[in-house]
PDB file of C-alpha atoms in Angstrom:
ATOM      1  CA  MET A  27       2.491  -7.586  -1.803  1.00  0.00           C
ATOM      2  CA  GLY A  28       3.458 -11.188  -1.567  1.00  0.00           C
ATOM      3  CA  GLY A  29       5.540 -13.714   0.600  1.00  0.00           C
ATOM      4  CA  VAL A  30       5.856 -12.776   4.313  1.00  0.00           C
ATOM      5  CA  HIS A  31       4.680  -9.014   3.582  1.00  0.00           C
ATOM      6  CA  ASP A  32       0.996 -10.451   2.743  1.00  0.00           C
ATOM      7  CA  LEU A  33      -0.123 -10.727   6.364  1.00  0.00           C
ATOM      8  CA  GLY A  34      -3.951 -10.320   5.888  1.00  0.00           C
ATOM      9  CA  GLY A  35      -5.976 -13.051   6.921  1.00  0.00           C
ATOM     10  CA  GLN A  36      -3.226 -14.860   8.864  1.00  0.00           C
ATOM     11  CA  GLU A  37      -2.820 -15.820  12.329  1.00  0.00           C
ATOM     12  CA  GLY A  38       0.139 -16.709  14.551  1.00  0.00           C
ATOM     13  CA  TYR A  39       1.866 -12.991  14.698  1.00  0.00           C
ATOM     14  CA  GLY A  40       0.668 -12.273  17.969  1.00  0.00           C
ATOM     15  CA  PRO A  41      -1.762  -9.631  19.328  1.00  0.00           C
ATOM     16  CA  ILE A  42      -1.766  -5.975  17.501  1.00  0.00           C
ATOM     17  CA  GLN A  43      -0.081  -3.722  19.531  1.00  0.00           C
ATOM     18  CA  ASN A  44      -1.785  -0.347  20.962  1.00  0.00           C
ATOM     19  CA  ARG A  45      -4.860  -1.518  19.152  1.00  0.00           C
ATOM     20  CA  GLY A  46      -7.951   0.298  20.299  1.00  0.00           C
ATOM     21  CA  ASP A  47      -5.965   3.433  22.060  1.00  0.00           C
ATOM     22  CA  ALA A  48      -7.131   5.628  19.461  1.00  0.00           C
ATOM     23  CA  GLN A  49      -3.227   7.338  19.526  1.00  0.00           C
ATOM     24  CA  ALA A  50      -1.774   7.526  16.098  1.00  0.00           C
ATOM     25  CA  PHE A  51       1.551   8.150  17.388  1.00  0.00           C
ATOM     26  CA  HIS A  52       3.333   6.203  20.501  1.00  0.00           C
ATOM     27  CA  ALA A  53       6.456   8.205  20.465  1.00  0.00           C
ATOM     28  CA  GLU A  54       7.700  11.745  19.383  1.00  0.00           C
ATOM     29  CA  TRP A  55      10.173  10.272  16.989  1.00  0.00           C
ATOM     30  CA  GLU A  56       7.236   8.615  15.056  1.00  0.00           C
ATOM     31  CA  THR A  57       5.446  12.043  14.496  1.00  0.00           C
ATOM     32  CA  ARG A  58       8.625  13.087  12.864  1.00  0.00           C
ATOM     33  CA  ALA A  59       8.896   9.997  10.661  1.00  0.00           C
ATOM     34  CA  PHE A  60       5.474  10.623   9.470  1.00  0.00           C
ATOM     35  CA  GLY A  61       6.414  14.122   8.725  1.00  0.00           C
ATOM     36  CA  MET A  62       9.480  13.010   6.755  1.00  0.00           C
ATOM     37  CA  ALA A  63       7.868  10.636   4.914  1.00  0.00           C
ATOM     38  CA  GLN A  64       4.710  13.172   3.790  1.00  0.00           C
ATOM     39  CA  ALA A  65       7.284  15.867   2.914  1.00  0.00           C
ATOM     40  CA  SER A  66       9.020  13.484   0.605  1.00  0.00           C
ATOM     41  CA  ALA A  67       5.756  12.617  -0.922  1.00  0.00           C
ATOM     42  CA  GLY A  68       5.949  15.852  -2.883  1.00  0.00           C
ATOM     43  CA  ASP A  69       8.911  14.749  -4.957  1.00  0.00           C
ATOM     44  CA  SER A  70       7.456  14.523  -8.571  1.00  0.00           C
ATOM     45  CA  ASP A  71       8.792  10.804  -8.643  1.00  0.00           C
ATOM     46  CA  TRP A  72       7.088   9.738  -5.762  1.00  0.00           C
ATOM     47  CA  SER A  73       4.102   7.484  -5.482  1.00  0.00           C
ATOM     48  CA  ILE A  74       2.251   5.611  -2.862  1.00  0.00           C
ATOM     49  CA  ASP A  75       2.796   2.424  -4.960  1.00  0.00           C
ATOM     50  CA  TRP A  76       6.461   2.906  -5.241  1.00  0.00           C
ATOM     51  CA  PHE A  77       6.603   3.656  -1.582  1.00  0.00           C
ATOM     52  CA  ARG A  78       4.682   0.562  -0.507  1.00  0.00           C
ATOM     53  CA  HIS A  79       6.760  -1.684  -3.083  1.00  0.00           C
ATOM     54  CA  CYS A  80      10.076  -0.636  -1.562  1.00  0.00           C
ATOM     55  CA  ARG A  81       8.687  -1.226   1.850  1.00  0.00           C
ATOM     56  CA  GLU A  82       8.046  -4.615   0.676  1.00  0.00           C
ATOM     57  CA  LEU A  83      11.777  -5.455  -0.155  1.00  0.00           C
ATOM     58  CA  ILE A  84      12.660  -4.912   3.432  1.00  0.00           C
ATOM     59  CA  ALA A  85      14.419  -8.294   4.384  1.00  0.00           C
ATOM     60  CA  PRO A  86      11.702 -10.705   5.818  1.00  0.00           C
ATOM     61  CA  ALA A  87      13.364 -10.671   9.473  1.00  0.00           C
ATOM     62  CA  ASP A  88      13.495  -6.997   9.769  1.00  0.00           C
ATOM     63  CA  TYR A  89       9.816  -6.490   8.275  1.00  0.00           C
ATOM     64  CA  LEU A  90       8.536  -8.943  11.098  1.00  0.00           C
ATOM     65  CA  THR A  91      10.538  -7.074  14.004  1.00  0.00           C
ATOM     66  CA  ARG A  92      10.517  -3.670  13.041  1.00  0.00           C
ATOM     67  CA  SER A  93       7.860  -1.334  14.218  1.00  0.00           C
ATOM     68  CA  TYR A  94       5.585   0.313  11.496  1.00  0.00           C
ATOM     69  CA  PHE A  95       7.138   3.772  11.656  1.00  0.00           C
ATOM     70  CA  ASP A  96      10.884   2.362  11.876  1.00  0.00           C
ATOM     71  CA  GLN A  97       9.862   0.433   8.670  1.00  0.00           C
ATOM     72  CA  TRP A  98       8.817   3.545   7.186  1.00  0.00           C
ATOM     73  CA  MET A  99      12.169   5.083   7.948  1.00  0.00           C
ATOM     74  CA  LEU A 100      14.012   2.282   6.537  1.00  0.00           C
ATOM     75  CA  THR A 101      12.171   2.656   3.386  1.00  0.00           C
ATOM     76  CA  LEU A 102      12.445   6.430   3.128  1.00  0.00           C
ATOM     77  CA  ALA A 103      16.021   6.384   3.631  1.00  0.00           C
ATOM     78  CA  ALA A 104      16.653   3.826   0.859  1.00  0.00           C
ATOM     79  CA  GLN A 105      14.319   5.877  -1.605  1.00  0.00           C
ATOM     80  CA  LEU A 106      16.248   9.319  -0.937  1.00  0.00           C
ATOM     81  CA  ILE A 107      19.427   7.346  -1.671  1.00  0.00           C
ATOM     82  CA  ASP A 108      18.065   5.836  -4.820  1.00  0.00           C
ATOM     83  CA  SER A 109      16.602   9.325  -5.802  1.00  0.00           C
ATOM     84  CA  GLY A 110      20.183  11.146  -5.034  1.00  0.00           C
ATOM     85  CA  TYR A 111      18.819  13.228  -2.250  1.00  0.00           C
ATOM     86  CA  ILE A 112      21.361  11.929   0.133  1.00  0.00           C
ATOM     87  CA  THR A 113      24.129   9.552   0.219  1.00  0.00           C
ATOM     88  CA  LEU A 114      24.781   6.353   2.342  1.00  0.00           C
ATOM     89  CA  ALA A 115      27.862   8.080   3.578  1.00  0.00           C
ATOM     90  CA  GLU A 116      25.804  10.968   4.879  1.00  0.00           C
ATOM     91  CA  LEU A 117      23.261   8.773   6.346  1.00  0.00           C
ATOM     92  CA  LYS A 118      26.262   7.020   8.461  1.00  0.00           C
ATOM     93  CA  SER A 119      28.055  10.009   9.312  1.00  0.00           C
ATOM     94  CA  GLY A 120      25.242  12.025  10.115  1.00  0.00           C
ATOM     95  CA  VAL A 121      26.955  14.965   8.439  1.00  0.00           C
ATOM     96  CA  PRO A 122      24.794  16.603   5.528  1.00  0.00           C
ATOM     97  CA  ALA A 123      26.510  17.492   1.876  1.00  0.00           C
ATOM     98  CA  PHE A 124      23.391  18.644   0.590  1.00  0.00           C
ATOM     99  CA  MET A 125      23.504  19.876  -3.196  1.00  0.00           C
ATOM    100  CA  PRO A 126      20.146  21.411  -4.425  1.00  0.00           C
ATOM    101  CA  LYS A 127      18.139  18.944  -6.650  1.00  0.00           C
ATOM    102  CA  PRO A 128      15.259  20.190  -9.020  1.00  0.00           C
ATOM    103  CA  GLY A 129      12.054  19.014  -7.951  1.00  0.00           C
ATOM    104  CA  ASN A 130      12.770  18.799  -3.966  1.00  0.00           C
ATOM    105  CA  PRO A 131      10.228  17.837  -1.724  1.00  0.00           C
ATOM    106  CA  PRO A 132       8.556  20.527   0.461  1.00  0.00           C
ATOM    107  CA  ALA A 133      11.410  22.275   2.272  1.00  0.00           C
ATOM    108  CA  THR A 134       9.431  23.694   5.050  1.00  0.00           C
ATOM    109  CA  ALA A 135       7.063  22.486   7.372  1.00  0.00           C
ATOM    110  CA  GLU A 136       4.248  24.691   5.978  1.00  0.00           C
ATOM    111  CA  GLU A 137       4.719  23.279   2.571  1.00  0.00           C
ATOM    112  CA  ALA A 138       4.619  19.883   3.884  1.00  0.00           C
ATOM    113  CA  ARG A 139       1.552  20.563   5.633  1.00  0.00           C
ATOM    114  CA  ALA A 140       0.060  21.993   2.436  1.00  0.00           C
ATOM    115  CA  PHE A 141       0.658  18.675   0.356  1.00  0.00           C
ATOM    116  CA  VAL A 142      -0.722  16.698   3.119  1.00  0.00           C
ATOM    117  CA  LYS A 143      -3.980  18.419   3.116  1.00  0.00           C
ATOM    118  CA  SER A 144      -4.102  18.836  -0.878  1.00  0.00           C
ATOM    119  CA  VAL A 145      -6.981  16.305  -2.695  1.00  0.00           C
ATOM    120  CA  ARG A 146      -5.291  13.486  -4.395  1.00  0.00           C
ATOM    121  CA  SER A 147      -7.126  11.267  -6.938  1.00  0.00           C
ATOM    122  CA  TYR A 148      -6.187   8.431  -8.601  1.00  0.00           C
ATOM    123  CA  ALA A 149      -9.147   7.915 -10.625  1.00  0.00           C
ATOM    124  CA  ALA A 150      -8.261   7.895 -14.467  1.00  0.00           C
ATOM    125  CA  GLU A 151      -9.920   8.191 -17.790  1.00  0.00           C
ATOM    126  CA  ILE A 152     -10.381   4.758 -19.310  1.00  0.00           C
ATOM    127  CA  GLY A 153     -11.996   4.064 -22.940  1.00  0.00           C
ATOM    128  CA  SER A 154     -13.215   0.518 -22.247  1.00  0.00           C
ATOM    129  CA  SER A 155     -16.334  -0.983 -20.484  1.00  0.00           C
ATOM    130  CA  PRO A 156     -16.098  -2.828 -17.489  1.00  0.00           C
ATOM    131  CA  LEU A 157     -16.128  -6.699 -17.841  1.00  0.00           C
ATOM    132  CA  PHE A 158     -18.195  -7.268 -14.666  1.00  0.00           C
ATOM    133  CA  ALA A 159     -21.118  -5.831 -13.161  1.00  0.00           C
ATOM    134  CA  PRO A 160     -22.815  -5.516  -9.726  1.00  0.00           C
ATOM    135  CA  GLY A 161     -24.335  -9.012  -8.898  1.00  0.00           C
ATOM    136  CA  GLU A 162     -21.924 -10.794 -11.036  1.00  0.00           C
ATOM    137  CA  ILE A 163     -19.643 -13.865  -9.289  1.00  0.00           C
ATOM    138  CA  VAL A 164     -15.879 -13.244  -9.968  1.00  0.00           C
ATOM    139  CA  ARG A 165     -12.986 -15.224  -8.526  1.00  0.00           C
ATOM    140  CA  GLY A 166      -9.670 -13.653  -7.475  1.00  0.00           C
ATOM    141  CA  LYS A 167      -6.848 -14.786  -9.911  1.00  0.00           C
ATOM    142  CA  VAL A 168      -4.590 -17.221  -7.994  1.00  0.00           C
ATOM    143  CA  SER A 169      -1.390 -16.082 -10.140  1.00  0.00           C
ATOM    144  CA  GLY A 170       0.953 -13.844  -7.976  1.00  0.00           C
ATOM    145  CA  SER A 171       3.188 -11.047  -8.871  1.00  0.00           C
ATOM    146  CA  SER A 172       7.026 -10.309  -8.582  1.00  0.00           C
ATOM    147  CA  GLY A 173       6.409  -6.857  -7.857  1.00  0.00           C
ATOM    148  CA  HIS A 174       3.955  -4.796  -5.947  1.00  0.00           C
ATOM    149  CA  THR A 175       0.187  -5.893  -6.153  1.00  0.00           C
ATOM    150  CA  ARG A 176      -2.999  -5.277  -4.147  1.00  0.00           C
ATOM    151  CA  LEU A 177      -4.277  -8.756  -4.573  1.00  0.00           C
ATOM    152  CA  PRO A 178      -4.222  -9.916  -0.993  1.00  0.00           C
ATOM    153  CA  GLY A 179      -3.355 -13.713  -0.769  1.00  0.00           C
ATOM    154  CA  TYR A 180      -6.403 -14.688   1.210  1.00  0.00           C
ATOM    155  CA  VAL A 181      -8.539 -13.712  -2.064  1.00  0.00           C
ATOM    156  CA  ARG A 182      -6.836 -15.550  -4.561  1.00  0.00           C
ATOM    157  CA  GLY A 183      -8.784 -18.307  -5.666  1.00  0.00           C
ATOM    158  CA  ARG A 184     -11.827 -17.410  -3.762  1.00  0.00           C
ATOM    159  CA  LYS A 185     -15.477 -16.476  -5.126  1.00  0.00           C
ATOM    160  CA  GLY A 186     -17.198 -13.013  -4.437  1.00  0.00           C
ATOM    161  CA  THR A 187     -19.806 -10.929  -5.593  1.00  0.00           C
ATOM    162  CA  VAL A 188     -19.278  -7.665  -7.275  1.00  0.00           C
ATOM    163  CA  VAL A 189     -21.501  -4.969  -5.467  1.00  0.00           C
ATOM    164  CA  ALA A 190     -19.894  -1.958  -7.295  1.00  0.00           C
ATOM    165  CA  CYS A 191     -17.640  -0.721 -10.210  1.00  0.00           C
ATOM    166  CA  HIS A 192     -15.813   2.532  -9.610  1.00  0.00           C
ATOM    167  CA  GLY A 193     -14.457   3.111 -13.187  1.00  0.00           C
ATOM    168  CA  GLY A 194     -11.022   3.493 -14.109  1.00  0.00           C
ATOM    169  CA  HIS A 195      -8.300   3.963 -11.595  1.00  0.00           C
ATOM    170  CA  LEU A 196      -4.377   3.656 -11.718  1.00  0.00           C
ATOM    171  CA  LEU A 197      -3.159   0.200 -11.393  1.00  0.00           C
ATOM    172  CA  PRO A 198      -0.830   0.096  -8.361  1.00  0.00           C
ATOM    173  CA  ASP A 199       1.170  -2.788 -10.115  1.00  0.00           C
ATOM    174  CA  ALA A 200       2.105  -0.443 -12.927  1.00  0.00           C
ATOM    175  CA  SER A 201       2.204   2.719 -10.507  1.00  0.00           C
ATOM    176  CA  ALA A 202       5.153   1.041  -8.501  1.00  0.00           C
ATOM    177  CA  ARG A 203       7.088   0.741 -12.006  1.00  0.00           C
ATOM    178  CA  GLY A 204       6.690   4.102 -12.635  1.00  0.00           C
ATOM    179  CA  GLU A 205       3.962   3.510 -15.482  1.00  0.00           C
ATOM    180  CA  GLN A 206       0.500   5.345 -15.598  1.00  0.00           C
ATOM    181  CA  LYS A 207      -2.043   2.742 -16.498  1.00  0.00           C
ATOM    182  CA  ALA A 208      -5.640   2.522 -15.873  1.00  0.00           C
ATOM    183  CA  GLU A 209      -7.987  -0.328 -15.012  1.00  0.00           C
ATOM    184  CA  HIS A 210     -11.793  -0.617 -13.748  1.00  0.00           C
ATOM    185  CA  LEU A 211     -11.841  -0.801 -10.072  1.00  0.00           C
ATOM    186  CA  TYR A 212     -14.441  -2.781  -8.095  1.00  0.00           C
ATOM    187  CA  THR A 213     -15.543  -3.518  -4.764  1.00  0.00           C
ATOM    188  CA  VAL A 214     -16.044  -7.347  -4.207  1.00  0.00           C
ATOM    189  CA  ARG A 215     -17.781  -8.814  -1.240  1.00  0.00           C
ATOM    190  CA  PHE A 216     -16.457 -12.355  -0.013  1.00  0.00           C
ATOM    191  CA  ALA A 217     -18.400 -14.487   2.473  1.00  0.00           C
ATOM    192  CA  ALA A 218     -15.860 -15.067   5.568  1.00  0.00           C
ATOM    193  CA  SER A 219     -16.991 -18.863   4.962  1.00  0.00           C
ATOM    194  CA  GLU A 220     -15.410 -18.516   1.786  1.00  0.00           C
ATOM    195  CA  LEU A 221     -12.226 -17.399   2.932  1.00  0.00           C
ATOM    196  CA  TRP A 222     -11.671 -19.167   5.974  1.00  0.00           C
ATOM    197  CA  PRO A 223     -12.770 -22.691   6.479  1.00  0.00           C
ATOM    198  CA  GLU A 224     -13.192 -22.189  10.268  1.00  0.00           C
ATOM    199  CA  ALA A 225     -15.496 -19.693   9.685  1.00  0.00           C
ATOM    200  CA  VAL A 226     -17.898 -21.792   8.157  1.00  0.00           C
ATOM    201  CA  ASP A 227     -21.006 -20.879  10.374  1.00  0.00           C
ATOM    202  CA  ARG A 228     -20.364 -17.308  10.320  1.00  0.00           C
ATOM    203  CA  VAL A 229     -22.597 -14.733   8.172  1.00  0.00           C
ATOM    204  CA  ASP A 230     -19.535 -11.966   8.204  1.00  0.00           C
ATOM    205  CA  HIS A 231     -18.295 -10.497   4.836  1.00  0.00           C
ATOM    206  CA  VAL A 232     -15.307  -8.951   3.856  1.00  0.00           C
ATOM    207  CA  PHE A 233     -15.338  -6.099   1.176  1.00  0.00           C
ATOM    208  CA  VAL A 234     -12.192  -5.746  -0.775  1.00  0.00           C
ATOM    209  CA  ASP A 235     -11.284  -3.122  -3.798  1.00  0.00           C
ATOM    210  CA  LEU A 236      -9.879  -5.127  -6.635  1.00  0.00           C
ATOM    211  CA  TRP A 237      -8.583  -3.976 -10.045  1.00  0.00           C
ATOM    212  CA  GLN A 238     -10.079  -5.808 -13.098  1.00  0.00           C
ATOM    213  CA  SER A 239      -7.020  -7.689 -14.099  1.00  0.00           C
ATOM    214  CA  TYR A 240      -7.157  -9.350 -10.298  1.00  0.00           C
ATOM    215  CA  LEU A 241     -10.216 -10.915 -11.428  1.00  0.00           C
ATOM    216  CA  GLU A 242     -11.794 -13.717 -13.599  1.00  0.00           C
ATOM    217  CA  GLY A 243     -15.365 -14.569 -14.047  1.00  0.00           C
ATOM    218  CA  VAL A 244     -17.040 -17.758 -12.869  1.00  0.00           C
TER     219      VAL A 244
END
């Protein structure tokens, strides 16, 4: 994530809508959007990181004004066109010209439900030892990325303490490009006062899961 899409820790965008009402969906079409996205996740070429990367390609004006599930549908439509499941002409006309494609996502609601309930893990074997150990001070790297990354802007250049090492996990940056690459994954604790100057007197901490290439020793 980068640019306007990296909103973590920022202010000035107004209150979060529907916060705390415990409702996952606020309109019937949102449930359908969720179901379509989950069904499409059954495609052999799909990954959560590819989906997130495509969502971050939405033009800033649209990203900041479209609702959450509206963004999902825009992303899904682009991915389905890119994968050859539908065409732009079909989308515009609303008239399908479906041709079977090997490796189709789940075709029925029951298959989609089964896929969603299946256990998925992004843990992966890795042959190297971790560079950092619990209790060690690290810093988020300042360098950004031209593609997808899970390194939030608000921890770049900031110091934190490693509290756990979770072993090898697939690196989202590579996964978004269709590559299978694993790195050690850490949980890092950042003092709120380290992240935001106005929190200088606070005792709060933020815990962030970060891959090894996102970090450097202090």
